[in-house]
JSON list of C-alpha atoms in Angstrom, two decimals:
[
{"chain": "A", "resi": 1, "resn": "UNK", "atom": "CA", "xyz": [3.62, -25.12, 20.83]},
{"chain": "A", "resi": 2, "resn": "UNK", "atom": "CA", "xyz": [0.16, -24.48, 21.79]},
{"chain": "A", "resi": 3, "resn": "UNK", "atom": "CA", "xyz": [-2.00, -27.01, 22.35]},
{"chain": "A", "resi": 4, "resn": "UNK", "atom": "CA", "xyz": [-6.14, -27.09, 22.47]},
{"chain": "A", "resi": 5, "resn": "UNK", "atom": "CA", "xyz": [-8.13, -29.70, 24.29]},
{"chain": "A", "resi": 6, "resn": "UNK", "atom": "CA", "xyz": [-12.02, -29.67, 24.03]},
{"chain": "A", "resi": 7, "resn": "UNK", "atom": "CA", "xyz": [-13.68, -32.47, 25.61]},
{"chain": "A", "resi": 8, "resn": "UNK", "atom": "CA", "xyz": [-16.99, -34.50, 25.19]},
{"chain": "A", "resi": 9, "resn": "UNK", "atom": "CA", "xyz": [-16.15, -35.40, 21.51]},
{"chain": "A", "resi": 10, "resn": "UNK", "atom": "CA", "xyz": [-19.82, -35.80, 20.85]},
{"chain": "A", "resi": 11, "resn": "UNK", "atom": "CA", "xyz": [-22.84, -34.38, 22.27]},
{"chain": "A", "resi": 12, "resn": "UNK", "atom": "CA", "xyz": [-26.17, -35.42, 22.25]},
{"chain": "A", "resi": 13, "resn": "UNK", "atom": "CA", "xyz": [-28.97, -33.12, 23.37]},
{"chain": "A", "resi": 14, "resn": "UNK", "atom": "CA", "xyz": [-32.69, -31.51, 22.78]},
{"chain": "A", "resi": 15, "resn": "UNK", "atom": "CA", "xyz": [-34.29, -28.72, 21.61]},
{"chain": "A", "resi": 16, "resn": "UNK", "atom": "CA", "xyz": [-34.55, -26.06, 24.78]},
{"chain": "A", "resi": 17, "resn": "UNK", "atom": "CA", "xyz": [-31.47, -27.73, 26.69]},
{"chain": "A", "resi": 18, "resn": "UNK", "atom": "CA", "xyz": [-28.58, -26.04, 27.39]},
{"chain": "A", "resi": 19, "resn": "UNK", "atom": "CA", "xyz": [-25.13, -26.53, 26.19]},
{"chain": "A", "resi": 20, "resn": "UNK", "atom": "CA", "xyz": [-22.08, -25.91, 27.66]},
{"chain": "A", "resi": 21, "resn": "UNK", "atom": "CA", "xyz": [-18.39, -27.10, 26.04]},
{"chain": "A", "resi": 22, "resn": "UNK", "atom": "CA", "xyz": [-15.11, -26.78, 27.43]},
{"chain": "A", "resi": 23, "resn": "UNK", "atom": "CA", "xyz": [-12.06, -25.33, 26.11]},
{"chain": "A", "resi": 24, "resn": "UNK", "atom": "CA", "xyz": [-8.80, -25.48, 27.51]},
{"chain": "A", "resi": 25, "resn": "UNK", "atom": "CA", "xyz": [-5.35, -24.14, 26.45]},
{"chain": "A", "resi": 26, "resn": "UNK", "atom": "CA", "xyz": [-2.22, -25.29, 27.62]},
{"chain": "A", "resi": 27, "resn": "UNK", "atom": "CA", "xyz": [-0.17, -22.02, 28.50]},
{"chain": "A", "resi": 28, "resn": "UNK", "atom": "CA", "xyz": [-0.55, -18.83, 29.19]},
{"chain": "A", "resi": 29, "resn": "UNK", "atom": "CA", "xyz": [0.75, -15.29, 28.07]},
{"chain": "A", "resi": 30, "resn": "UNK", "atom": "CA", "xyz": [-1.42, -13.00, 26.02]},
{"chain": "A", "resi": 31, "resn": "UNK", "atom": "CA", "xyz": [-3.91, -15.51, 24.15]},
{"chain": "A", "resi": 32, "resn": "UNK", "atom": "CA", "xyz": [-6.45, -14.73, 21.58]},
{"chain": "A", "resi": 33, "resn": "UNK", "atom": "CA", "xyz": [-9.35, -17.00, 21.20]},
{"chain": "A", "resi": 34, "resn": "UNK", "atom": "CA", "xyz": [-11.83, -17.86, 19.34]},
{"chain": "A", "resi": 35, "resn": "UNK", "atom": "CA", "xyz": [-15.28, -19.92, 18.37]},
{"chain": "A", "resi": 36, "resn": "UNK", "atom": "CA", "xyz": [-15.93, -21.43, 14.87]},
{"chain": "A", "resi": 37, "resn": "UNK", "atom": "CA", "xyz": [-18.70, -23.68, 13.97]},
{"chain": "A", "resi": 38, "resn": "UNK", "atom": "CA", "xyz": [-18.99, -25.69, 11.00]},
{"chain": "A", "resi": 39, "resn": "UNK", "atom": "CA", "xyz": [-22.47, -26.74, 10.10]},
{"chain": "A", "resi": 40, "resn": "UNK", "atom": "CA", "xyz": [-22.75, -30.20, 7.88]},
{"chain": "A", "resi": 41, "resn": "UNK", "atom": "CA", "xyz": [-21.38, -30.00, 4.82]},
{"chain": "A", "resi": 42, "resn": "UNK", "atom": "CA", "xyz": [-20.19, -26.19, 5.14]},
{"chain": "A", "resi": 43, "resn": "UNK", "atom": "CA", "xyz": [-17.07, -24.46, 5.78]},
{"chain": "A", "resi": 44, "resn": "UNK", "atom": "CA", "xyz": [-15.77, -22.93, 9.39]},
{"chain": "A", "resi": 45, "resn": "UNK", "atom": "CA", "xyz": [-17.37, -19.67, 10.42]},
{"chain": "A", "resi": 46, "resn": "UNK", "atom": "CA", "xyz": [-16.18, -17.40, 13.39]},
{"chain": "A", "resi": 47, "resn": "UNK", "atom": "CA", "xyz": [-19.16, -17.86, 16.17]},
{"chain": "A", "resi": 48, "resn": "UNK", "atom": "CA", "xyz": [-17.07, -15.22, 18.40]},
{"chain": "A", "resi": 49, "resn": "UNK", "atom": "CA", "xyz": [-13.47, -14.01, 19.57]},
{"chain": "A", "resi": 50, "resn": "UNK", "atom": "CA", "xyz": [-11.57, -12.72, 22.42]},
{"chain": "A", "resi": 51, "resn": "UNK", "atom": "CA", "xyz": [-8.67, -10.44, 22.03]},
{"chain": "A", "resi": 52, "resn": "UNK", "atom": "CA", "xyz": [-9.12, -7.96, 25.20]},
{"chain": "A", "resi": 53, "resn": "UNK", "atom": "CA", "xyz": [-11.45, -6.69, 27.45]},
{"chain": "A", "resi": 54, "resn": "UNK", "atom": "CA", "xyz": [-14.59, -8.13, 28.89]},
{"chain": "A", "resi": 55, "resn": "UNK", "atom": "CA", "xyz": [-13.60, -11.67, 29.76]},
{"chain": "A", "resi": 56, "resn": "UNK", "atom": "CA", "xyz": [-17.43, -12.88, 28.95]},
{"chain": "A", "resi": 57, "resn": "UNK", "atom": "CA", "xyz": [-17.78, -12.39, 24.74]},
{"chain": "A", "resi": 58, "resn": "UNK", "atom": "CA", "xyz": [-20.91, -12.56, 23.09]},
{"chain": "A", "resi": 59, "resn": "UNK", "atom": "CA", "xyz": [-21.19, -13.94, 19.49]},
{"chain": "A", "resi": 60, "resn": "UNK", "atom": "CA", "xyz": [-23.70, -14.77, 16.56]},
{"chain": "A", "resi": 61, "resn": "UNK", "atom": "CA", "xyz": [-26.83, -17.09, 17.42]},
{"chain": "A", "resi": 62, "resn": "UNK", "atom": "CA", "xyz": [-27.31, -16.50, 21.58]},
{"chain": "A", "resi": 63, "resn": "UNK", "atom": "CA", "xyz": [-23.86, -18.08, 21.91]},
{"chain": "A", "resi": 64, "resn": "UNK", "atom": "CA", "xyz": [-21.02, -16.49, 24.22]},
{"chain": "A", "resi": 65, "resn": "UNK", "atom": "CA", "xyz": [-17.98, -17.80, 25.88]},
{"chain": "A", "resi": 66, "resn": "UNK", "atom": "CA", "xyz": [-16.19, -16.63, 29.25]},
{"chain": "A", "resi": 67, "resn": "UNK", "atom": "CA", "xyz": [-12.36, -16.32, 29.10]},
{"chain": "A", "resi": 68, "resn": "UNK", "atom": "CA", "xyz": [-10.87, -17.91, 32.62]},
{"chain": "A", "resi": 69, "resn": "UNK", "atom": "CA", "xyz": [-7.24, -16.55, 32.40]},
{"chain": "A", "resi": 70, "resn": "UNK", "atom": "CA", "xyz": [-6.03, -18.59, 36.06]},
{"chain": "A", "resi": 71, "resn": "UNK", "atom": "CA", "xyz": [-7.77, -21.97, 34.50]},
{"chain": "A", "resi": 72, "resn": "UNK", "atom": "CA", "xyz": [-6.85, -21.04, 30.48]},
{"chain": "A", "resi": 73, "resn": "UNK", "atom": "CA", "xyz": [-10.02, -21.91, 29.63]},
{"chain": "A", "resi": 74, "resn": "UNK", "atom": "CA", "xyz": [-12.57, -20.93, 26.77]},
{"chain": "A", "resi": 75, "resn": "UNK", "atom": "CA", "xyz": [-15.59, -22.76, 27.87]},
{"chain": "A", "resi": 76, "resn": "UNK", "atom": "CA", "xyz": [-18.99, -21.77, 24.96]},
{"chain": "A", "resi": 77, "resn": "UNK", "atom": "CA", "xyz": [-22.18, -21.64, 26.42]},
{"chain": "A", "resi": 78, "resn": "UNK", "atom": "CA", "xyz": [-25.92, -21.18, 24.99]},
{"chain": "A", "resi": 79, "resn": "UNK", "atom": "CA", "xyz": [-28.89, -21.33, 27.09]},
{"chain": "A", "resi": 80, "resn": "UNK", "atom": "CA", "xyz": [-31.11, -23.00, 25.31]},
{"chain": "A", "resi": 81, "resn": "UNK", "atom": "CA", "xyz": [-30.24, -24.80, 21.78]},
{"chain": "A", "resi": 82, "resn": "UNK", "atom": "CA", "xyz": [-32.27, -25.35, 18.87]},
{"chain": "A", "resi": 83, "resn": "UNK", "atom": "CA", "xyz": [-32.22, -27.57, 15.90]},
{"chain": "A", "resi": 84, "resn": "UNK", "atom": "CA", "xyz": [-30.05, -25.63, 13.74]},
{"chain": "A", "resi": 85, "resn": "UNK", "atom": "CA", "xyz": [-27.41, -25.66, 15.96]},
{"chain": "A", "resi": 86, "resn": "UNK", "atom": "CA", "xyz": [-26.30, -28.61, 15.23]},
{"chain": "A", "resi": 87, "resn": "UNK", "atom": "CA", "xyz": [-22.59, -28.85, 14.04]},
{"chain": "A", "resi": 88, "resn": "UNK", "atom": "CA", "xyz": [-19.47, -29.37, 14.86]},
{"chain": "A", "resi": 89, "resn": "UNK", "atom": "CA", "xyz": [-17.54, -26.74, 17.34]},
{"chain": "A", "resi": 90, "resn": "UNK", "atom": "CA", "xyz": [-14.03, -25.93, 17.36]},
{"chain": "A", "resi": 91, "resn": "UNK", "atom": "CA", "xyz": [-11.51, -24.14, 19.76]},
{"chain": "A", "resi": 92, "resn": "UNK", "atom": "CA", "xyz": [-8.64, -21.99, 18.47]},
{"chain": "A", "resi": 93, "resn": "UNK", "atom": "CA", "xyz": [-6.14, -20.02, 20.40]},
{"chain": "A", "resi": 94, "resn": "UNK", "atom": "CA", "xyz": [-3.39, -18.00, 18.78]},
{"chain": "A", "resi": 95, "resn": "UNK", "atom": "CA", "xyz": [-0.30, -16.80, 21.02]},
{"chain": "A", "resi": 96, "resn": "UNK", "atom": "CA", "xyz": [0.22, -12.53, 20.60]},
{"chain": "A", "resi": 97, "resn": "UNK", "atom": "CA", "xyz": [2.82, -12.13, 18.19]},
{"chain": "A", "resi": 98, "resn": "UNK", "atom": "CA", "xyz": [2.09, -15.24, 16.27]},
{"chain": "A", "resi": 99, "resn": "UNK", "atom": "CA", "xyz": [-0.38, -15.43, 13.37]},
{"chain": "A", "resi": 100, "resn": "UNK", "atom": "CA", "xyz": [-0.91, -19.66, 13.78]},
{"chain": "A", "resi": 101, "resn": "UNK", "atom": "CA", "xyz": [-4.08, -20.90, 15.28]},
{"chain": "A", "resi": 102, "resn": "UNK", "atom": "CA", "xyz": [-3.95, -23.99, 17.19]},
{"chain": "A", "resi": 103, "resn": "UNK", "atom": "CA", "xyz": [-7.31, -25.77, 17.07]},
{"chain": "A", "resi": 104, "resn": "UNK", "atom": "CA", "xyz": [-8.80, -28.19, 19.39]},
{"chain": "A", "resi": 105, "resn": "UNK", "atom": "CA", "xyz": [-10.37, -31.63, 17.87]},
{"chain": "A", "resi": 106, "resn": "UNK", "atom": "CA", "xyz": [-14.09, -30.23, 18.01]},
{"chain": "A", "resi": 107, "resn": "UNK", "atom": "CA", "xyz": [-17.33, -31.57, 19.83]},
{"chain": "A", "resi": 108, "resn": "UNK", "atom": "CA", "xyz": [-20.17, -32.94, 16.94]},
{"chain": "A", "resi": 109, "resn": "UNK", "atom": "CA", "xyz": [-23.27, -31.45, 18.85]},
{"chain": "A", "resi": 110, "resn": "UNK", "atom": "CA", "xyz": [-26.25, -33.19, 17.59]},
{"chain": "A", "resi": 111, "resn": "UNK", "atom": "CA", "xyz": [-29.45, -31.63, 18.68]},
{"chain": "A", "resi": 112, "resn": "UNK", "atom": "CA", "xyz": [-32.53, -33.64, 18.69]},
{"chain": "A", "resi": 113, "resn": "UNK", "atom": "CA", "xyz": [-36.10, -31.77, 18.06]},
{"chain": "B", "resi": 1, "resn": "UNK", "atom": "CA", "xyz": [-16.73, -9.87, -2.69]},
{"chain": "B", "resi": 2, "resn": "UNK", "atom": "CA", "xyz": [-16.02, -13.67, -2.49]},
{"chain": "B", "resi": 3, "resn": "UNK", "atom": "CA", "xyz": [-14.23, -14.03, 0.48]},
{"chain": "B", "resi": 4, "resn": "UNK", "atom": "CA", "xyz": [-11.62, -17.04, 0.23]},
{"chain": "B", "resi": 5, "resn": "UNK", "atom": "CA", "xyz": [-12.44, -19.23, -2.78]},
{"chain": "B", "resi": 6, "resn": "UNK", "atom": "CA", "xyz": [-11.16, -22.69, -3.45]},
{"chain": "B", "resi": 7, "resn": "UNK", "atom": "CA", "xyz": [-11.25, -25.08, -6.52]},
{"chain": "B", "resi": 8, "resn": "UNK", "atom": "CA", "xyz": [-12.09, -28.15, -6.74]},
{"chain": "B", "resi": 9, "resn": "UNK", "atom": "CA", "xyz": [-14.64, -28.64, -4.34]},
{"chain": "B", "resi": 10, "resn": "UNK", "atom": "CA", "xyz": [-14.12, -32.22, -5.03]},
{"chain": "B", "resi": 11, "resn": "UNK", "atom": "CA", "xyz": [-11.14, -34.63, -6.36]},
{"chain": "B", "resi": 12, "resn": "UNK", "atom": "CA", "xyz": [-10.62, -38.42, -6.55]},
{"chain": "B", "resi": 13, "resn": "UNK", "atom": "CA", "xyz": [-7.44, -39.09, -7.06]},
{"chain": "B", "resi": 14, "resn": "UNK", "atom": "CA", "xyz": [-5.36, -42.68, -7.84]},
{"chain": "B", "resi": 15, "resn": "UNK", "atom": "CA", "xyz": [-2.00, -43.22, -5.63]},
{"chain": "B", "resi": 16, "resn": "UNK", "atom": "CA", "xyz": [1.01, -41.83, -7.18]},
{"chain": "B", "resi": 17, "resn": "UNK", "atom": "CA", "xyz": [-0.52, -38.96, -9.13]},
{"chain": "B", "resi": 18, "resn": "UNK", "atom": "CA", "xyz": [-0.15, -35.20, -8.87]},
{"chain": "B", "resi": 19, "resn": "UNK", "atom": "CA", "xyz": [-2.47, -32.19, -8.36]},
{"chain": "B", "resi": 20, "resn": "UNK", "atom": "CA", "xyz": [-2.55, -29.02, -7.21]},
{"chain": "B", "resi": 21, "resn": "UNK", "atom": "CA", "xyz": [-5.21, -27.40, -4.68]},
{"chain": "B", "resi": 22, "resn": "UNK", "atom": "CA", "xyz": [-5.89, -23.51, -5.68]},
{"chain": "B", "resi": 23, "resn": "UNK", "atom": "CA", "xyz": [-6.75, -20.93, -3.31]},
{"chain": "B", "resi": 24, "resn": "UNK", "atom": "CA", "xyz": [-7.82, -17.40, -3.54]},
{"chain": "B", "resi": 25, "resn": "UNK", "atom": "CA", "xyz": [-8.58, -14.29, -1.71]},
{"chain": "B", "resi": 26, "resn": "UNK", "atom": "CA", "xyz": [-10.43, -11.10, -2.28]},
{"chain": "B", "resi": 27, "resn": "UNK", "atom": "CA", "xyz": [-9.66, -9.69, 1.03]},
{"chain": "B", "resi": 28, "resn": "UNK", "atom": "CA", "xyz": [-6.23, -7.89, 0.59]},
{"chain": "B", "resi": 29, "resn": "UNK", "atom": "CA", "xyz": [-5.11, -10.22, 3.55]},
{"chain": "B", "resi": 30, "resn": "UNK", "atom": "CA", "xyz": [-1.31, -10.77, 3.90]},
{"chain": "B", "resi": 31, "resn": "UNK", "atom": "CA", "xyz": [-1.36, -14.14, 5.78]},
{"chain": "B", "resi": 32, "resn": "UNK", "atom": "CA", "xyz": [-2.44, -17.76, 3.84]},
{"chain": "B", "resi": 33, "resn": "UNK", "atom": "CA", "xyz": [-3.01, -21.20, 5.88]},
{"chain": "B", "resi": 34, "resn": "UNK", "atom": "CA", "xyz": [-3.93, -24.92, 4.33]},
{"chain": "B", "resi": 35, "resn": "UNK", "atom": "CA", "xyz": [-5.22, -26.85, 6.67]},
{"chain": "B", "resi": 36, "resn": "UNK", "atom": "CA", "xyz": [-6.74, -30.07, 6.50]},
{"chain": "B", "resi": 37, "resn": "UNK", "atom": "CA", "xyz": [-9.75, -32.02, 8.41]},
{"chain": "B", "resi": 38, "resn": "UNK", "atom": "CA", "xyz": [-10.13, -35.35, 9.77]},
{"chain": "B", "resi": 39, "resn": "UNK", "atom": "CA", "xyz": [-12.52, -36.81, 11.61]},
{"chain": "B", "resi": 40, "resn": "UNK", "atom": "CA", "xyz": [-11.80, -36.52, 15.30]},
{"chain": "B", "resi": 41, "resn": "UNK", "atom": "CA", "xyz": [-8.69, -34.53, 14.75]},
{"chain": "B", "resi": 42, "resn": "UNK", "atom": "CA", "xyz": [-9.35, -31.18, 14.35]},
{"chain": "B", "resi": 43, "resn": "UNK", "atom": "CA", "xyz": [-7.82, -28.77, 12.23]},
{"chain": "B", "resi": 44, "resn": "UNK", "atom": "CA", "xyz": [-4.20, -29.54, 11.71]},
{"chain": "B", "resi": 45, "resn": "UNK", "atom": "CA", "xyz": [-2.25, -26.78, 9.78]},
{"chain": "B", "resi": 46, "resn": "UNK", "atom": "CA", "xyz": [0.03, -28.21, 6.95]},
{"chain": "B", "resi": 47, "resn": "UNK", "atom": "CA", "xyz": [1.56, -24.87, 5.56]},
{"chain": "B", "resi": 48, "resn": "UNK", "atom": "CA", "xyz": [0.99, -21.52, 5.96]},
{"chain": "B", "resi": 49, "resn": "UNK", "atom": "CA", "xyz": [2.53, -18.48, 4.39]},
{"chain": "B", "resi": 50, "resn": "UNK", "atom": "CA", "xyz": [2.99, -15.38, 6.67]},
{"chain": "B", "resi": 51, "resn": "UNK", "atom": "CA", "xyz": [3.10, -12.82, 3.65]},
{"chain": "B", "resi": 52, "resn": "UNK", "atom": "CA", "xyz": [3.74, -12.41, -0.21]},
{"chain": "B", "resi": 53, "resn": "UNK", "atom": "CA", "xyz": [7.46, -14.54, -0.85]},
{"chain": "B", "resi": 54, "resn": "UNK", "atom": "CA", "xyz": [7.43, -16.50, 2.47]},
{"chain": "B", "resi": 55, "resn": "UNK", "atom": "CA", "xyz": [6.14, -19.74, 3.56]},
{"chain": "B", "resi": 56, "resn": "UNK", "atom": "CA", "xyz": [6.90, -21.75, 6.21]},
{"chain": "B", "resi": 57, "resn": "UNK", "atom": "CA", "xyz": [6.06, -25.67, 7.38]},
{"chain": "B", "resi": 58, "resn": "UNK", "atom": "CA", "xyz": [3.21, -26.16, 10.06]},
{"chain": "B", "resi": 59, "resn": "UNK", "atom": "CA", "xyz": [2.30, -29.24, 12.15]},
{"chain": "B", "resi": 60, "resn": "UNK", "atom": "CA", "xyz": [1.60, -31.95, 8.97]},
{"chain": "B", "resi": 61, "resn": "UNK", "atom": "CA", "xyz": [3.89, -30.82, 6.12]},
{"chain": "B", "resi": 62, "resn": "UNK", "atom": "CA", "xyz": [5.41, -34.19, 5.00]},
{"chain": "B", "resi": 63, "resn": "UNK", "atom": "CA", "xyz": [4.04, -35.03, 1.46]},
{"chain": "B", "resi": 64, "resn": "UNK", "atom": "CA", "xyz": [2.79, -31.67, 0.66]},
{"chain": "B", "resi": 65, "resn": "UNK", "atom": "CA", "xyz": [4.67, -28.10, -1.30]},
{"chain": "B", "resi": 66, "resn": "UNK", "atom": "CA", "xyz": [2.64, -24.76, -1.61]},
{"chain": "B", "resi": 67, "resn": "UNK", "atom": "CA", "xyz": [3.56, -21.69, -3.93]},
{"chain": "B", "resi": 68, "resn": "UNK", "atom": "CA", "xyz": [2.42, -18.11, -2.55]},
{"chain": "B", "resi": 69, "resn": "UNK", "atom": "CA", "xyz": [1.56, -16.97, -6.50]},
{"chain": "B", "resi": 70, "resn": "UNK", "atom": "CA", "xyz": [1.16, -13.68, -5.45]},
{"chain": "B", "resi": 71, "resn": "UNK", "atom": "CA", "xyz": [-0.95, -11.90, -2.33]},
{"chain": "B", "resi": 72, "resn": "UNK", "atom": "CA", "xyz": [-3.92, -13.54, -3.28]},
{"chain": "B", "resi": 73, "resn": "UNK", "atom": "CA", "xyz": [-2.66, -16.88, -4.70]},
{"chain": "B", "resi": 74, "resn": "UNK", "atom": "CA", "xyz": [-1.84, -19.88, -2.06]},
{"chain": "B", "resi": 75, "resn": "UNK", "atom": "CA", "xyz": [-1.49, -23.33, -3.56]},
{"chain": "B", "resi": 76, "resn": "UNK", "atom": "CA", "xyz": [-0.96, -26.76, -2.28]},
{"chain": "B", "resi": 77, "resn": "UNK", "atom": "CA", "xyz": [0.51, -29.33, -4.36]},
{"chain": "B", "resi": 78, "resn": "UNK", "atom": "CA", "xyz": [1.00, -33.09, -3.45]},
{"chain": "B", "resi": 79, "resn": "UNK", "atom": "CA", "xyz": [3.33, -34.28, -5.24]},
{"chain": "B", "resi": 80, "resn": "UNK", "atom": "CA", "xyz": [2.84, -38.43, -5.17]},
{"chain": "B", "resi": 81, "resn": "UNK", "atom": "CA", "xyz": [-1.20, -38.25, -3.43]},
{"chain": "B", "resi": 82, "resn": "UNK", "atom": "CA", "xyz": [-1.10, -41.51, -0.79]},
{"chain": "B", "resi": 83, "resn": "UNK", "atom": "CA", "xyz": [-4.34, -42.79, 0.82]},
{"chain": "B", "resi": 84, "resn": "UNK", "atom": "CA", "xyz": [-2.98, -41.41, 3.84]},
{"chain": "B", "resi": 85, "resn": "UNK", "atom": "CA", "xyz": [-3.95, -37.69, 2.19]},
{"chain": "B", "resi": 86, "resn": "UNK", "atom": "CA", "xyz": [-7.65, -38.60, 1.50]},
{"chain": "B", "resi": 87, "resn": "UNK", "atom": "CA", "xyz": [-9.05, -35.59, 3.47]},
{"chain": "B", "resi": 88, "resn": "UNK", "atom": "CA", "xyz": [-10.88, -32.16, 3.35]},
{"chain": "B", "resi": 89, "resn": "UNK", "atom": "CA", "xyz": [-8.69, -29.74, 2.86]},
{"chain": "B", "resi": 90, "resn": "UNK", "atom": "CA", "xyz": [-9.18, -26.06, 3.68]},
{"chain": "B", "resi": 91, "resn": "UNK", "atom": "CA", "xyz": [-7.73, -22.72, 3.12]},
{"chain": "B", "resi": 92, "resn": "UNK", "atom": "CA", "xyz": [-7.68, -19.35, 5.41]},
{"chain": "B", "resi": 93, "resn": "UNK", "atom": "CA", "xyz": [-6.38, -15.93, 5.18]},
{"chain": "B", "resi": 94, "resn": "UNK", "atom": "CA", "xyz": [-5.90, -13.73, 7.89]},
{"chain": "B", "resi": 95, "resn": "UNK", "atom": "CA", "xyz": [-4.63, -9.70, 8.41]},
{"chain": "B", "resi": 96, "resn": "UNK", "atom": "CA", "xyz": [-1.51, -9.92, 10.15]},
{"chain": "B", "resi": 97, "resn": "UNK", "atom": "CA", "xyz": [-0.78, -7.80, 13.68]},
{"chain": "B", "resi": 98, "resn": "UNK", "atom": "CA", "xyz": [-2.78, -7.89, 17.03]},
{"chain": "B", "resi": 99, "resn": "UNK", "atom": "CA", "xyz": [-5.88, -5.85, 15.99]},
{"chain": "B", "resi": 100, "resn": "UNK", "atom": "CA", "xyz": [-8.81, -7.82, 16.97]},
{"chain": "B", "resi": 101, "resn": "UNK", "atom": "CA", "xyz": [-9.97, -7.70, 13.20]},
{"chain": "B", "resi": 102, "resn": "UNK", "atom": "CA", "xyz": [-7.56, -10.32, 13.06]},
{"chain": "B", "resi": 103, "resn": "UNK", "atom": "CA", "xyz": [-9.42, -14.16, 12.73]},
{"chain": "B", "resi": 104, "resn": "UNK", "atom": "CA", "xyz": [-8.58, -16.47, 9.81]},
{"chain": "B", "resi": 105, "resn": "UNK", "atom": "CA", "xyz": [-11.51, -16.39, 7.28]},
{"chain": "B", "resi": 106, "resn": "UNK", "atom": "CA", "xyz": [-11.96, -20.32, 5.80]},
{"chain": "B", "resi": 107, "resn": "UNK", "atom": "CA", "xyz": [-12.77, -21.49, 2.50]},
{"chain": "B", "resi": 108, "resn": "UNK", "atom": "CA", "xyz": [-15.19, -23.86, 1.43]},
{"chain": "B", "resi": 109, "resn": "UNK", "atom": "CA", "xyz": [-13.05, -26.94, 1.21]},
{"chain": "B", "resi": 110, "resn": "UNK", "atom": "CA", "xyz": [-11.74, -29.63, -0.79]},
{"chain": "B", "resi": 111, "resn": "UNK", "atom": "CA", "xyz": [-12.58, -32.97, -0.66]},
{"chain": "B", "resi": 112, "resn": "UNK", "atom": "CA", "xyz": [-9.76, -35.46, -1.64]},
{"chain": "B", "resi": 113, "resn": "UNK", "atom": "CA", "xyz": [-10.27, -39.19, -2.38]},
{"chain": "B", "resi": 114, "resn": "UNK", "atom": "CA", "xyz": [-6.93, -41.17, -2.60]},
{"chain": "B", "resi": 115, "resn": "UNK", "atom": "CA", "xyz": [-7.34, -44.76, -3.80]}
]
């Protein structure tokens, strides 16, 4: 089975730094993959996808993610964070012809103003 | 349009007794997931039902049934709750296929107690 690993559980940062987290997936094929953030307290919402295509995705917020097929990685980057994006930040990959995710254990981003 | 609804939001629940987690979606997806949360841990998926009439075990099933009611109906039940279930417990639905309109859409959660 699939497996996720995101490093740096937790991450501590300020207002205007930038934020970079890894993703990696453990074997190739045809992957899709994905972004969610859960803010405190909330549920998981999609902060971007990549099925096909242009290997650098752009989602919601000034967030985007490059998709490294030779290193199977997923790493999410933003420029320059604010408050509000604090929250916890998960990985998923799902293998083509299967409809399971398999998530990675999150990084708790705390961003200080 | 609701999206993926779940009740309770919140449960306490004594070791040994019963209950039933309901889940329901708006979305005409075919594809239901529980999943539950703990801290440091991710996401793990305990069931997950690929369409109407079929359901099949995921990565933490032990301790745990579901019932696909119908297309929009996916419920978990524990049958005897341990502490080891005290959790947050989320649902998804999903289209099926390779479309890139396929990502799992996520409920608002359940928060279990076991004492």
């Amino acid at each position: 089975a699939q497996s996720v690993s995101q490093h740096n559980h937790h991450v501590i940062l300020s207002e205007a730094a930038s934020l970079e987290l890894g993703c990696n997936y453990s074997y190739g094929g045809t992957v899709n993959l994905f972004w969610y953030v859960q803010y405190p307290g909330q549920h998981l919402q999609l902060l971007l996808k990549y099925f096909s295509g242009d290997p650098l995705v752009k989602g919601i917020k000034g967030f985007e993610a490059e998709f490294i097929k030779s290193k199977f990685s997923f790493n999410l980057r933003k420029p320059s964070v604010q408050w509000s994006d604090t929250a916890e930040y998960f990985c998923a990959v799902r293998d083509y012809g299967n409809n399971r995710l398999a998530f990675g254990k999150g990084n708790q981003v705390v961003v200080i103003p | 349009n609701a999206g993926v609804t779940q009740t309770p939001k919140f449960q306490v629940l004594k070791t040994g007794q019963s209950m039933t987690l309901q889940c329901a979606q708006d979305m005409n997806h075919n594809s239901m997931y529980w999943y539950r949360q703990d801290p440091g841990m991710g996401l793990r998926l305990i069931y997950y039902s690929a369409s109407e009439g079929t359901t099949d075990k995921g990565e933490v099933p032990n301790g745990y049934n579901v019932s696909r009611l119908n297309k929009r109906e996916f419920s978990l039940r524990l049958e005897s709750a341990a502490p080891s279930q005290t959790s947050v417990y989320f649902c998804a639905s999903s289209t099926v296929g390779e479309s890139s309109d396929n990502e799992q859409f996520f409920g608002p959660g359940t928060r279990l107690t076991v004492l």
